GROMACS .gro file of C-alpha atoms in nm:
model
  262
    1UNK     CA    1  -6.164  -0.165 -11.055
    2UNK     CA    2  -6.016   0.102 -11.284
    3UNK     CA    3  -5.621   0.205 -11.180
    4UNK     CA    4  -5.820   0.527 -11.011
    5UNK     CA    5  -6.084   0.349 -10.795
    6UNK     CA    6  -5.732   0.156 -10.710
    7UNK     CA    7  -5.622   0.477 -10.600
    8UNK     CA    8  -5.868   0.588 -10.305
    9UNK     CA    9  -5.965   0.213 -10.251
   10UNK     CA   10  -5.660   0.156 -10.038
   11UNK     CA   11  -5.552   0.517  -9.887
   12UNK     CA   12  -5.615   0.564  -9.601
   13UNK     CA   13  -5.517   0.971  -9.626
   14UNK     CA   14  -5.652   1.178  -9.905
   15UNK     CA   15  -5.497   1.145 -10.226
   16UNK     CA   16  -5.243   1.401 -10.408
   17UNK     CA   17  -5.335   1.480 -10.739
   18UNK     CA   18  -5.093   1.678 -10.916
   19UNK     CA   19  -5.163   1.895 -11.285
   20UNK     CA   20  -4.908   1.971 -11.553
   21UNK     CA   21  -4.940   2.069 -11.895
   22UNK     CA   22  -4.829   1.818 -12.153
   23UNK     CA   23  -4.551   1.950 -12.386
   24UNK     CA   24  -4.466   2.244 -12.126
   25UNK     CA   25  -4.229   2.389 -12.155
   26UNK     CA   26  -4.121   2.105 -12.441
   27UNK     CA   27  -4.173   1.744 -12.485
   28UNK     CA   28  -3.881   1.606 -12.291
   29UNK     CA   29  -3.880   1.839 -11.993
   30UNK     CA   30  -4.279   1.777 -11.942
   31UNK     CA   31  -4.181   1.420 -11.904
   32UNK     CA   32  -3.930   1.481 -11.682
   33UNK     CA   33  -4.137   1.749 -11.502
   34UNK     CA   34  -4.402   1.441 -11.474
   35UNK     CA   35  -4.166   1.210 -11.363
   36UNK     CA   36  -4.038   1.429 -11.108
   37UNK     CA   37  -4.431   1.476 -10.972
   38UNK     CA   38  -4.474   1.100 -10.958
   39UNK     CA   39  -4.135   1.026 -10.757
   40UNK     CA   40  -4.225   1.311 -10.500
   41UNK     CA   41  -4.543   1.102 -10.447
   42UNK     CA   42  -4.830   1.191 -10.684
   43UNK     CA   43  -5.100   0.986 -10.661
   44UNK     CA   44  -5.255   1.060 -11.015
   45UNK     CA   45  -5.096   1.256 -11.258
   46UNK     CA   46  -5.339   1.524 -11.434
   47UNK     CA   47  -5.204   1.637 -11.779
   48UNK     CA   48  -5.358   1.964 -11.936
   49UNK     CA   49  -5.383   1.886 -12.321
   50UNK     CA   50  -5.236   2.235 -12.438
   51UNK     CA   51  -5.535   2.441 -12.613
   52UNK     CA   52  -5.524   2.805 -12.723
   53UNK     CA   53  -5.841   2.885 -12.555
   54UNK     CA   54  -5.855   2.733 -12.184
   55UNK     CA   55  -6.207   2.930 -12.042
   56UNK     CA   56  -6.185   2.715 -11.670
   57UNK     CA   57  -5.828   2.822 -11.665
   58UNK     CA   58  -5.636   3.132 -11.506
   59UNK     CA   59  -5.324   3.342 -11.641
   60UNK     CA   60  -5.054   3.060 -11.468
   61UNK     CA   61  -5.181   2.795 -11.679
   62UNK     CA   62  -5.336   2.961 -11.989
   63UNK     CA   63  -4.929   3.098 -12.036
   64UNK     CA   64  -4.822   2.748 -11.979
   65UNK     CA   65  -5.047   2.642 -12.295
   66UNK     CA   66  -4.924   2.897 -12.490
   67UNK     CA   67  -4.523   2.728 -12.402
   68UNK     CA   68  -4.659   2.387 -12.506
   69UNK     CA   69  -4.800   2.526 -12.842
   70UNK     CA   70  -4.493   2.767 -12.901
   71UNK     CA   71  -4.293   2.463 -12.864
   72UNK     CA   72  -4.531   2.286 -13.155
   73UNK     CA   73  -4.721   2.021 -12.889
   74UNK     CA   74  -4.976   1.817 -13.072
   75UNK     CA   75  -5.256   1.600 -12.970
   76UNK     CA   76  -5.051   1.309 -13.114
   77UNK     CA   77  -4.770   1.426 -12.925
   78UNK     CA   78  -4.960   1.417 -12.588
   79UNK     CA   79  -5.056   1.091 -12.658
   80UNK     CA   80  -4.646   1.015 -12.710
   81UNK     CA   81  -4.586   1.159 -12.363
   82UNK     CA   82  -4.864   0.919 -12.211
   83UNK     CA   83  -4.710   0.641 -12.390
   84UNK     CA   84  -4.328   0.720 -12.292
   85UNK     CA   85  -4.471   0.758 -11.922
   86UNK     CA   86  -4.614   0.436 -11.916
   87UNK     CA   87  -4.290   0.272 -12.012
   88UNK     CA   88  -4.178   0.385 -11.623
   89UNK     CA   89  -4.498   0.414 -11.373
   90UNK     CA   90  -4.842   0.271 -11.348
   91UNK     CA   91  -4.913   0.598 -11.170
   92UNK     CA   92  -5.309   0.677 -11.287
   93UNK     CA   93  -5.324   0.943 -11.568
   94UNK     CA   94  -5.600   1.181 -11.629
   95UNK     CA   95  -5.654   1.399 -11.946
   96UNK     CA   96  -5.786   1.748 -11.846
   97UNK     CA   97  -5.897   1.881 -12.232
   98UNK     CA   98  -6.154   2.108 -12.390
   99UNK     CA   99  -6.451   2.000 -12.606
  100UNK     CA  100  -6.296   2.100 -12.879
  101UNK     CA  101  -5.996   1.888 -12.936
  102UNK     CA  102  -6.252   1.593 -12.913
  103UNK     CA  103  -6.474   1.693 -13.144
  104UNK     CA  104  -6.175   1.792 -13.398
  105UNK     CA  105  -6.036   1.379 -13.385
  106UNK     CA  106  -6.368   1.221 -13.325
  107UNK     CA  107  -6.510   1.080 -12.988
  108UNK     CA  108  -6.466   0.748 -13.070
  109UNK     CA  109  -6.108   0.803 -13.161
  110UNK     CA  110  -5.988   1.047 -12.897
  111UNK     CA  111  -6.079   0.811 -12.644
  112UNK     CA  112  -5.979   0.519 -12.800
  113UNK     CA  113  -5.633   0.612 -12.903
  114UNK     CA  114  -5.655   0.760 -12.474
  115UNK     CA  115  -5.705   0.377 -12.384
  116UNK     CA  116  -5.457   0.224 -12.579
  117UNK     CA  117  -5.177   0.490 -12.470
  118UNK     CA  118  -5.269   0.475 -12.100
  119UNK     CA  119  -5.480   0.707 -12.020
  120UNK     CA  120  -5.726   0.595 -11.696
  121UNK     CA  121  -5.964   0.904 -11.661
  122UNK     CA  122  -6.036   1.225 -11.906
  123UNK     CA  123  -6.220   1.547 -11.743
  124UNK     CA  124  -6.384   1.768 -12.113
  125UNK     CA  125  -6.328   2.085 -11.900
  126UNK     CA  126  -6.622   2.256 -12.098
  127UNK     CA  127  -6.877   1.986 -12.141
  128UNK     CA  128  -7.213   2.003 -11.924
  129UNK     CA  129  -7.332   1.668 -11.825
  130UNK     CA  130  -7.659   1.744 -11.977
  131UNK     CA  131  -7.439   1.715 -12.295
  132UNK     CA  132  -7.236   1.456 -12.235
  133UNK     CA  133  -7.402   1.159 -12.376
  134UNK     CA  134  -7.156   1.063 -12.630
  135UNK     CA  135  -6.886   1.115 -12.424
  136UNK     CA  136  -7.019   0.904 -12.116
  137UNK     CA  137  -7.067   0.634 -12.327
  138UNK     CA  138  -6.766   0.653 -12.485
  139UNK     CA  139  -6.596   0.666 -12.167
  140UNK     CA  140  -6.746   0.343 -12.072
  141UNK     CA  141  -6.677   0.153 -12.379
  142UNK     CA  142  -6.318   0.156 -12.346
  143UNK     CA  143  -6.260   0.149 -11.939
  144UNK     CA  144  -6.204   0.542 -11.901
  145UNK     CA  145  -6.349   0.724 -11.619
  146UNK     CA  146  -6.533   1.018 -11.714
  147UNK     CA  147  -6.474   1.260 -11.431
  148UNK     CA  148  -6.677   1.632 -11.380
  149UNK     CA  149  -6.667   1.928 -11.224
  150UNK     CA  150  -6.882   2.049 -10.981
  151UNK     CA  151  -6.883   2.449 -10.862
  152UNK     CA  152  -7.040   2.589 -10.553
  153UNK     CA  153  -7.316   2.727 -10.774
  154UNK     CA  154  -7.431   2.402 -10.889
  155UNK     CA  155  -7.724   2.279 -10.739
  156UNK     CA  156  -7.870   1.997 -10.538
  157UNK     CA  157  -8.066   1.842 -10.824
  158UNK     CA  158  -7.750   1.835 -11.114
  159UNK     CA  159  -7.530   1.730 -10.822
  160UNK     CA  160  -7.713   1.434 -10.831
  161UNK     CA  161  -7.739   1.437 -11.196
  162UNK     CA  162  -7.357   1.436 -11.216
  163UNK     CA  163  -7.261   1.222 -10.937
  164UNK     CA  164  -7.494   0.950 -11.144
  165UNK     CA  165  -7.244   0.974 -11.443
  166UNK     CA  166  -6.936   1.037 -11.215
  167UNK     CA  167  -6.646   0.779 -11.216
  168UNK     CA  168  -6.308   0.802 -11.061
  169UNK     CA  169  -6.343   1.099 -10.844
  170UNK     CA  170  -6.556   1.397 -10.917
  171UNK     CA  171  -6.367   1.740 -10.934
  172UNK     CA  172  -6.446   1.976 -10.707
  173UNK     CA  173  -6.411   2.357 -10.796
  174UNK     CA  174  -6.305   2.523 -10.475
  175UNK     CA  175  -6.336   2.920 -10.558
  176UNK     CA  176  -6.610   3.090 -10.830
  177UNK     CA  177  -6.378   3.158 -11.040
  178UNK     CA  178  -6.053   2.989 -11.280
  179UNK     CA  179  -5.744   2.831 -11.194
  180UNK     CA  180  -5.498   3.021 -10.986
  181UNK     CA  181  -5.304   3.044 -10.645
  182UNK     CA  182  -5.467   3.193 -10.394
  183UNK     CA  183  -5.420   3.294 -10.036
  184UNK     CA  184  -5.680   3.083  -9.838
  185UNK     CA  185  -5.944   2.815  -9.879
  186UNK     CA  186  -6.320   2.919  -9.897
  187UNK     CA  187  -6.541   2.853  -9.668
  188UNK     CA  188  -6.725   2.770  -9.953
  189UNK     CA  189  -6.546   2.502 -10.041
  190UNK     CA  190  -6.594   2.330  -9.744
  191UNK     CA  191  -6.979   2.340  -9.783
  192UNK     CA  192  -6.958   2.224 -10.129
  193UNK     CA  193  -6.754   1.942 -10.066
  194UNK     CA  194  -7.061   1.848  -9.754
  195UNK     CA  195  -7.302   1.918  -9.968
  196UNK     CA  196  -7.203   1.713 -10.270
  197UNK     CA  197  -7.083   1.429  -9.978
  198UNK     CA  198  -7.437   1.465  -9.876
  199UNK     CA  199  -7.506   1.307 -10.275
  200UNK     CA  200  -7.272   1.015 -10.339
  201UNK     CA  201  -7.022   0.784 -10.262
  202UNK     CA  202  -6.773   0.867 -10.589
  203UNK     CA  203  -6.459   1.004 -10.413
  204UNK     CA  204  -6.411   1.416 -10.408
  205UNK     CA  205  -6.144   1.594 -10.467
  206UNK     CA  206  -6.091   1.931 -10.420
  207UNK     CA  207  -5.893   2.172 -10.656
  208UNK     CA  208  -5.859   2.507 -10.756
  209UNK     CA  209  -5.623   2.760 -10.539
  210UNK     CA  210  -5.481   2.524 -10.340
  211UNK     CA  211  -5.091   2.596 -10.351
  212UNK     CA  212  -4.961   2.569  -9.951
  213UNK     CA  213  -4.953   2.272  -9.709
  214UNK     CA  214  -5.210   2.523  -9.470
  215UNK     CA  215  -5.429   2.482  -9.782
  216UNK     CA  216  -5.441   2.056  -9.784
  217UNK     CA  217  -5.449   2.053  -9.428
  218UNK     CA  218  -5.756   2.218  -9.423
  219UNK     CA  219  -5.951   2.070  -9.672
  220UNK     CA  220  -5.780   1.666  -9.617
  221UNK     CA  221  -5.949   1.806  -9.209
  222UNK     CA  222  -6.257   1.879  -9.391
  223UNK     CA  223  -6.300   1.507  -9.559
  224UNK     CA  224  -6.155   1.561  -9.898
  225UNK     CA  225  -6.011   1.221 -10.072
  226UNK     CA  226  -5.806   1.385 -10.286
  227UNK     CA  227  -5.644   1.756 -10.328
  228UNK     CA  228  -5.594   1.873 -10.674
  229UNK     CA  229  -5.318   2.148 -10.742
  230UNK     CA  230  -5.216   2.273 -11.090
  231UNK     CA  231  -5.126   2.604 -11.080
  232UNK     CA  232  -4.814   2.626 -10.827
  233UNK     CA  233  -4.707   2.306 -10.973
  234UNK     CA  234  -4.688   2.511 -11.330
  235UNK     CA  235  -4.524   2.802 -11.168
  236UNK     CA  236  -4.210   2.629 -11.058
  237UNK     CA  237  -4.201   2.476 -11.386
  238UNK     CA  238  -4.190   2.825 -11.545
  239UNK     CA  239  -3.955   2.968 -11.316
  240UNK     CA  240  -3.713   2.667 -11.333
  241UNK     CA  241  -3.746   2.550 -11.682
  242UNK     CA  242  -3.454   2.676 -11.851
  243UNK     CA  243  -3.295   2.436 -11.524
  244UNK     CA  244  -3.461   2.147 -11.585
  245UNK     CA  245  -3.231   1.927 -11.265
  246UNK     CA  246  -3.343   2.194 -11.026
  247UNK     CA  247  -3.706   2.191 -11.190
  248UNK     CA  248  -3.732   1.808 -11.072
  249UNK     CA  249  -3.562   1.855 -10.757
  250UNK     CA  250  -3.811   2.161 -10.673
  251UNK     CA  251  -4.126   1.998 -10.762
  252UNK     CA  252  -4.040   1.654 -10.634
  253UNK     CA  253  -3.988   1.867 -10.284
  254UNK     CA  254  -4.311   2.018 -10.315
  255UNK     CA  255  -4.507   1.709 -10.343
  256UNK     CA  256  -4.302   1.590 -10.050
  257UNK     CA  257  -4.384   1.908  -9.802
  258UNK     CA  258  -4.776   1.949  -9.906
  259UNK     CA  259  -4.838   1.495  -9.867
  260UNK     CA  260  -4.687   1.581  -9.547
  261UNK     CA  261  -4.997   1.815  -9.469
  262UNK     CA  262  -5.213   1.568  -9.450
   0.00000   0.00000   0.00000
């Protein structure tokens, strides 16, 4: 079983899945900004691979990628961070990256260098599953889940379709729309995580506008094993990264207050 399955295997409460970008605002304060996630109890650690044109995402985290680049944050470097974090936690690490960036190092090479720095699961933000052959394989070859997104508009038939490829957990978008803070959770969220539920075993986890404690409540109520949130996560970053001791202390907090949610 892969460090992820390990994950939702034994929890008996939904898992928290926290995102950062990797080189934001600079190489050392990501890591500490990482670290910081992981001792406030992150489950899995999702790093955003810095790109200059992130379609899924929304203003919060497309300004984050343009810190990471400003601050020169290369593929290779990303791989450093995953290394130097796996000198201090075991914590699960998932790539979030465009197509892209793949495709520019090779398949066989972006996920091979992945495995041998630590990386457990990698989400291609912009690849269909109808497409992902390569990838999937890939994936398999060298013990990385390949995880996928699944919207409200996606139907019955290629929920099935992706659950079949679907390792790890499978991503559930929770608005029609990118990445971003927002005020409630859908009702359509709920019914897409039931309906997908309705389709496989593969855990779900829902992300996309989920910032408050109200917000996990509601969807760890709803049956969710894991809740995904990127966006306020990257906004105290911002606001606190010329700080980076209260940056750690404020995000380590946060994870604290929304676990206790659920």
């Amino acid at each position: 079983m892969s460090r992820i399955g390990d994950v939702f295997s034994r929890r008996k409460r939904p898992a928290f899945i926290g995102f950062t970008v990797a080189g934001d605002p600079d190489r050392d304060t990501s890591i500490r900004a990482a670290m910081a996630l992981i001792d406030g109890g992150t489950d899995i650690l999702e790093l955003g691979i810095p790109f200059s044109d992130p379609v899924a995402d929304g203003q919060t985290i497309q300004k984050a990628d343009e810190r990471s680049l400003a601050a020169g944050t290369t593929v290779d470097m990303v791989f450093d961070i995953v290394r130097e974090l796996r000198k201090r936690t075991d914590v699960p690490i998932v790539f979030l990256v465009y197509y892209n960036m793949v495709y520019r190092r090779g398949i066989d090479q972006f996920y091979k260098e992945a495995r041998g720095a630590g990386v457990d699961g990698i989400l291609v933000a912009d690849m269909p599953v109808e497409e992902s052959d390569d990838m999937y394989e890939t994936a398999l070859r060298y013990g990385i889940d390949p995880i996928f997104l699944v919207t409200q508009t996606t139907s019955d038939e290629r929920i099935r379709r992706i659950a079949a490829r679907a390792r790890g957990y499978l991503y559930l978008v929770a608005v029609l729309g990118v990445t971003g803070v927002r005020d409630t959770v859908s009702s359509g969220a709920i019914d897409l995580l039931q309906r997908v539920r309705r389709n496989t075993t593969v855990p779900l986890a829902l992300g996309f506008g989920i910032s408050l404690p109200e917000h996990a409540r509601i969807c760890a109520q709803a049956g969710a094993d894991g809740i995904i949130v990127g966006s306020a996560i990257v906004t105290i970053i911002e606001k606190e990264r010329e700080n980076p001791d209260s940056m750690a202390r404020n995000l380590k907090t946060y994870v604290t207050q929304m676990k206790k949610a659920f």
